[in-house]
mmCIF file of C-alpha atoms in Angstrom:
data_model
loop_
_atom_site.group_PDB
_atom_site.id
_atom_site.type_symbol
_atom_site.label_atom_id
_atom_site.label_comp_id
_atom_site.label_asym_id
_atom_site.label_seq_id
_atom_site.Cartn_x
_atom_site.Cartn_y
_atom_site.Cartn_z
ATOM 1 C CA ALA A 191 104.299 78.177 136.957
ATOM 2 C CA MET A 192 102.884 81.600 136.628
ATOM 3 C CA LEU A 193 101.585 82.805 133.242
ATOM 4 C CA VAL A 194 102.239 86.605 132.488
ATOM 5 C CA PRO A 195 100.434 87.910 129.626
ATOM 6 C CA PHE A 196 102.719 89.795 127.146
ATOM 7 C CA SER A 197 102.479 91.165 123.604
ATOM 8 C CA ALA A 198 104.482 89.481 120.968
ATOM 9 C CA PHE A 199 105.423 92.988 119.657
ATOM 10 C CA ALA A 200 106.793 95.661 122.153
ATOM 11 C CA GLU A 201 105.934 98.272 119.528
ATOM 12 C CA THR A 202 102.537 98.857 117.708
ATOM 13 C CA ILE A 203 101.175 101.429 115.405
ATOM 14 C CA ASP A 204 97.813 102.304 117.197
ATOM 15 C CA SER A 205 96.438 104.253 114.245
ATOM 16 C CA PHE A 206 97.325 105.179 110.694
ATOM 17 C CA ALA A 207 95.040 107.769 109.115
ATOM 18 C CA THR A 208 95.642 108.979 105.647
ATOM 19 C CA THR A 209 94.004 111.809 103.745
ATOM 20 C CA VAL A 210 94.637 112.395 100.084
ATOM 21 C CA HIS A 211 93.381 115.450 98.233
ATOM 22 C CA ILE A 212 93.534 114.807 94.456
ATOM 23 C CA LEU A 213 94.551 118.156 92.572
ATOM 24 C CA ALA A 214 93.496 119.016 88.968
ATOM 25 C CA ASP A 215 97.099 118.586 87.705
ATOM 26 C CA GLY A 216 97.250 114.872 88.561
ATOM 27 C CA SER A 217 99.119 115.449 91.868
ATOM 28 C CA ALA A 218 97.920 114.906 95.366
ATOM 29 C CA GLU A 219 98.302 116.576 98.793
ATOM 30 C CA VAL A 220 98.795 113.832 101.406
ATOM 31 C CA THR A 221 98.484 114.023 105.232
ATOM 32 C CA GLU A 222 99.399 110.849 107.251
ATOM 33 C CA THR A 223 98.596 110.883 111.008
ATOM 34 C CA ILE A 224 100.402 107.931 112.670
ATOM 35 C CA LEU A 225 99.818 107.198 116.409
ATOM 36 C CA TYR A 226 102.913 105.103 117.302
ATOM 37 C CA ASP A 227 103.445 103.325 120.538
ATOM 38 C CA PHE A 228 107.060 102.541 121.399
ATOM 39 C CA GLY A 229 106.094 100.798 124.639
ATOM 40 C CA ARG A 230 108.971 100.800 126.897
ATOM 41 C CA GLU A 231 111.482 100.543 124.029
ATOM 42 C CA ASN A 232 113.931 103.399 123.792
ATOM 43 C CA ARG A 233 114.187 104.528 120.188
ATOM 44 C CA HIS A 234 115.260 107.556 118.254
ATOM 45 C CA GLY A 235 112.175 107.626 116.016
ATOM 46 C CA ILE A 236 110.566 105.934 113.038
ATOM 47 C CA TYR A 237 111.142 105.473 109.280
ATOM 48 C CA ARG A 238 108.345 105.990 107.059
ATOM 49 C CA ASN A 239 108.842 104.195 103.687
ATOM 50 C CA ILE A 240 106.425 105.525 100.926
ATOM 51 C CA PRO A 241 106.262 103.407 97.869
ATOM 52 C CA VAL A 242 106.698 105.742 94.826
ATOM 53 C CA GLU A 243 106.812 102.928 92.244
ATOM 54 C CA TYR A 244 103.757 100.790 91.160
ATOM 55 C CA ARG A 245 102.033 99.313 88.149
ATOM 56 C CA ASP A 246 98.942 100.860 86.800
ATOM 57 C CA SER A 247 95.916 98.858 85.629
ATOM 58 C CA ASP A 248 97.496 98.456 82.243
ATOM 59 C CA GLY A 249 100.525 96.896 83.835
ATOM 60 C CA LYS A 250 102.739 99.817 83.029
ATOM 61 C CA ARG A 251 105.506 100.696 85.588
ATOM 62 C CA LYS A 252 104.996 104.145 87.196
ATOM 63 C CA VAL A 253 107.116 106.235 89.355
ATOM 64 C CA PHE A 254 106.198 109.385 91.081
ATOM 65 C CA THR A 255 107.978 111.958 93.052
ATOM 66 C CA ILE A 256 107.220 113.563 96.485
ATOM 67 C CA ASP A 257 108.150 116.879 97.848
ATOM 68 C CA SER A 258 107.037 119.731 100.312
ATOM 69 C CA ILE A 259 107.557 117.234 103.174
ATOM 70 C CA ALA A 260 106.797 118.275 106.695
ATOM 71 C CA VAL A 261 106.673 116.197 109.832
ATOM 72 C CA THR A 262 105.172 117.513 113.210
ATOM 73 C CA ASP A 263 103.895 116.042 116.377
ATOM 74 C CA GLY A 264 100.246 116.850 115.300
ATOM 75 C CA ALA A 265 100.249 119.948 117.574
ATOM 76 C CA GLY A 266 102.540 121.877 115.221
ATOM 77 C CA THR A 267 106.001 121.157 116.799
ATOM 78 C CA PRO A 268 108.247 119.929 113.967
ATOM 79 C CA TYR A 269 110.278 116.806 114.152
ATOM 80 C CA ASP A 270 113.839 116.475 112.695
ATOM 81 C CA PHE A 271 113.751 114.236 109.519
ATOM 82 C CA SER A 272 115.678 113.381 106.431
ATOM 83 C CA THR A 273 114.838 111.670 103.159
ATOM 84 C CA VAL A 274 116.324 109.312 100.619
ATOM 85 C CA THR A 275 114.780 107.619 97.674
ATOM 86 C CA GLU A 276 115.950 103.967 97.258
ATOM 87 C CA GLY A 277 114.616 100.632 95.922
ATOM 88 C CA GLY A 278 111.097 102.076 94.837
ATOM 89 C CA ASP A 279 110.565 103.955 98.145
ATOM 90 C CA THR A 280 111.052 107.410 99.423
ATOM 91 C CA ARG A 281 112.218 106.770 103.001
ATOM 92 C CA ILE A 282 111.613 109.467 105.695
ATOM 93 C CA LYS A 283 113.944 109.018 108.705
ATOM 94 C CA ILE A 284 112.082 110.821 111.416
ATOM 95 C CA GLY A 285 113.805 111.638 114.836
ATOM 96 C CA ASN A 286 116.944 112.900 116.420
ATOM 97 C CA GLU A 287 119.779 110.513 116.768
ATOM 98 C CA LYS A 288 120.857 112.227 119.978
ATOM 99 C CA VAL A 289 117.418 111.889 121.653
ATOM 100 C CA LEU A 290 115.852 108.772 122.842
ATOM 101 C CA ILE A 291 111.967 108.525 123.225
ATOM 102 C CA ASN A 292 109.470 105.859 124.304
ATOM 103 C CA GLY A 293 105.712 105.613 125.068
ATOM 104 C CA LYS A 294 102.958 106.989 122.624
ATOM 105 C CA LYS A 295 103.965 109.572 119.973
ATOM 106 C CA THR A 296 102.019 111.175 117.217
ATOM 107 C CA TYR A 297 103.648 111.778 113.783
ATOM 108 C CA GLU A 298 101.896 113.967 111.226
ATOM 109 C CA ILE A 299 103.586 113.800 107.763
ATOM 110 C CA THR A 300 102.456 116.004 104.989
ATOM 111 C CA TYR A 301 103.691 116.033 101.394
ATOM 112 C CA VAL A 302 102.855 116.488 97.795
ATOM 113 C CA ALA A 303 102.863 113.496 95.449
ATOM 114 C CA HIS A 304 103.370 114.472 91.801
ATOM 115 C CA ASP A 305 101.948 112.533 88.853
ATOM 116 C CA VAL A 306 99.978 110.081 90.768
ATOM 117 C CA VAL A 307 96.813 110.183 88.699
ATOM 118 C CA GLY A 308 96.779 107.981 85.512
ATOM 119 C CA PHE A 309 94.804 109.564 82.708
ATOM 120 C CA PHE A 310 93.201 107.008 80.386
ATOM 121 C CA ASP A 311 90.863 107.394 77.413
ATOM 122 C CA ASP A 312 87.564 106.537 79.464
ATOM 123 C CA HIS A 313 88.814 107.243 83.190
ATOM 124 C CA ASP A 314 91.310 108.568 85.424
ATOM 125 C CA GLU A 315 92.854 106.426 88.123
ATOM 126 C CA LEU A 316 94.564 107.008 91.433
ATOM 127 C CA TYR A 317 96.381 103.968 92.789
ATOM 128 C CA TRP A 318 97.419 104.754 96.294
ATOM 129 C CA ASN A 319 99.148 102.431 98.860
ATOM 130 C CA ALA A 320 98.065 104.212 102.011
ATOM 131 C CA THR A 321 100.353 102.499 104.543
ATOM 132 C CA GLY A 322 103.246 101.042 102.627
ATOM 133 C CA ASN A 323 104.513 97.600 103.048
ATOM 134 C CA GLU A 324 107.593 98.074 105.238
ATOM 135 C CA TRP A 325 106.288 98.198 108.770
ATOM 136 C CA GLN A 326 107.735 95.520 111.243
ATOM 137 C CA PHE A 327 105.079 96.201 113.777
ATOM 138 C CA PRO A 328 101.238 95.623 113.604
ATOM 139 C CA ILE A 329 98.885 98.493 112.480
ATOM 140 C CA VAL A 330 95.981 98.091 114.787
ATOM 141 C CA GLU A 331 93.595 100.449 112.936
ATOM 142 C CA SER A 332 93.906 102.175 109.506
ATOM 143 C CA SER A 333 91.843 104.522 107.455
ATOM 144 C CA ALA A 334 92.278 106.425 104.234
ATOM 145 C CA ARG A 335 90.089 109.193 103.093
ATOM 146 C CA VAL A 336 90.377 110.377 99.450
ATOM 147 C CA TYR A 337 89.038 113.648 98.248
ATOM 148 C CA ALA A 338 88.611 113.619 94.495
ATOM 149 C CA PRO A 339 86.867 115.665 91.853
ATOM 150 C CA ALA A 340 83.029 115.496 91.815
ATOM 151 C CA SER A 341 83.037 113.218 88.851
ATOM 152 C CA THR A 342 84.414 110.269 90.859
ATOM 153 C CA THR A 343 82.250 107.156 90.557
ATOM 154 C CA ARG A 344 84.090 104.149 91.538
ATOM 155 C CA SER A 345 86.466 103.081 94.274
ATOM 156 C CA ALA A 346 87.976 99.870 95.491
ATOM 157 C CA CYS A 347 89.786 99.312 98.816
ATOM 158 C CA TYR A 348 91.825 96.260 99.954
ATOM 159 C CA ILE A 349 93.502 95.587 103.157
ATOM 160 C CA GLY A 350 96.186 92.988 104.120
ATOM 161 C CA VAL A 351 99.483 92.084 102.930
ATOM 162 C CA LEU A 352 100.725 93.253 99.553
ATOM 163 C CA GLY A 353 98.587 91.900 96.799
ATOM 164 C CA SER A 354 95.667 91.100 99.052
ATOM 165 C CA ALA A 355 92.152 91.003 97.596
ATOM 166 C CA GLU A 356 90.408 91.160 100.985
ATOM 167 C CA PRO A 357 88.076 94.136 100.845
ATOM 168 C CA CYS A 358 88.226 96.928 103.399
ATOM 169 C CA ALA A 359 85.817 96.846 106.176
ATOM 170 C CA SER A 360 83.981 99.825 104.697
ATOM 171 C CA THR A 361 84.239 101.904 101.439
ATOM 172 C CA GLU A 362 81.932 104.632 100.311
ATOM 173 C CA VAL A 363 82.234 107.365 97.675
ATOM 174 C CA ILE A 364 80.625 110.762 98.434
ATOM 175 C CA SER A 365 80.105 113.055 95.652
ATOM 176 C CA ALA A 366 80.330 116.812 96.311
#
């Protein structure tokens, strides 16, 4: 018998890089750069489910909205997309139902998230799920960079399945 190496997953997310700029009004400008490898699979595109419902550190249910959405190939060429909000997620459907693609593609998604900073008596808090929980395929490498006002002092980062307490490989706070 001959052993042929294969991947259990035909598709992978090679890289998922998120940048968040916190604005003074409690909103944030977000850029996500997703390097997606469809392999030999023919697909129309991807779905990006952004969780817009969460619980803050006091356990209160919070919902935020996103708008000003744009999706390009990273070089400025726009992708077709549509959005719907359902079940605690804003779902961005990216691609053209008449066009099949495969191989490696770059998706650069930008949007503004409103009311994402929680204001407390002694601190302000951003709770951000950088990749979401809906991906069916493995994320090989991910990073999140958050640009906050200069008074930022603490951060915590966790990696893994939803609710994981495993710390990220590296976390640092750089004050401007």
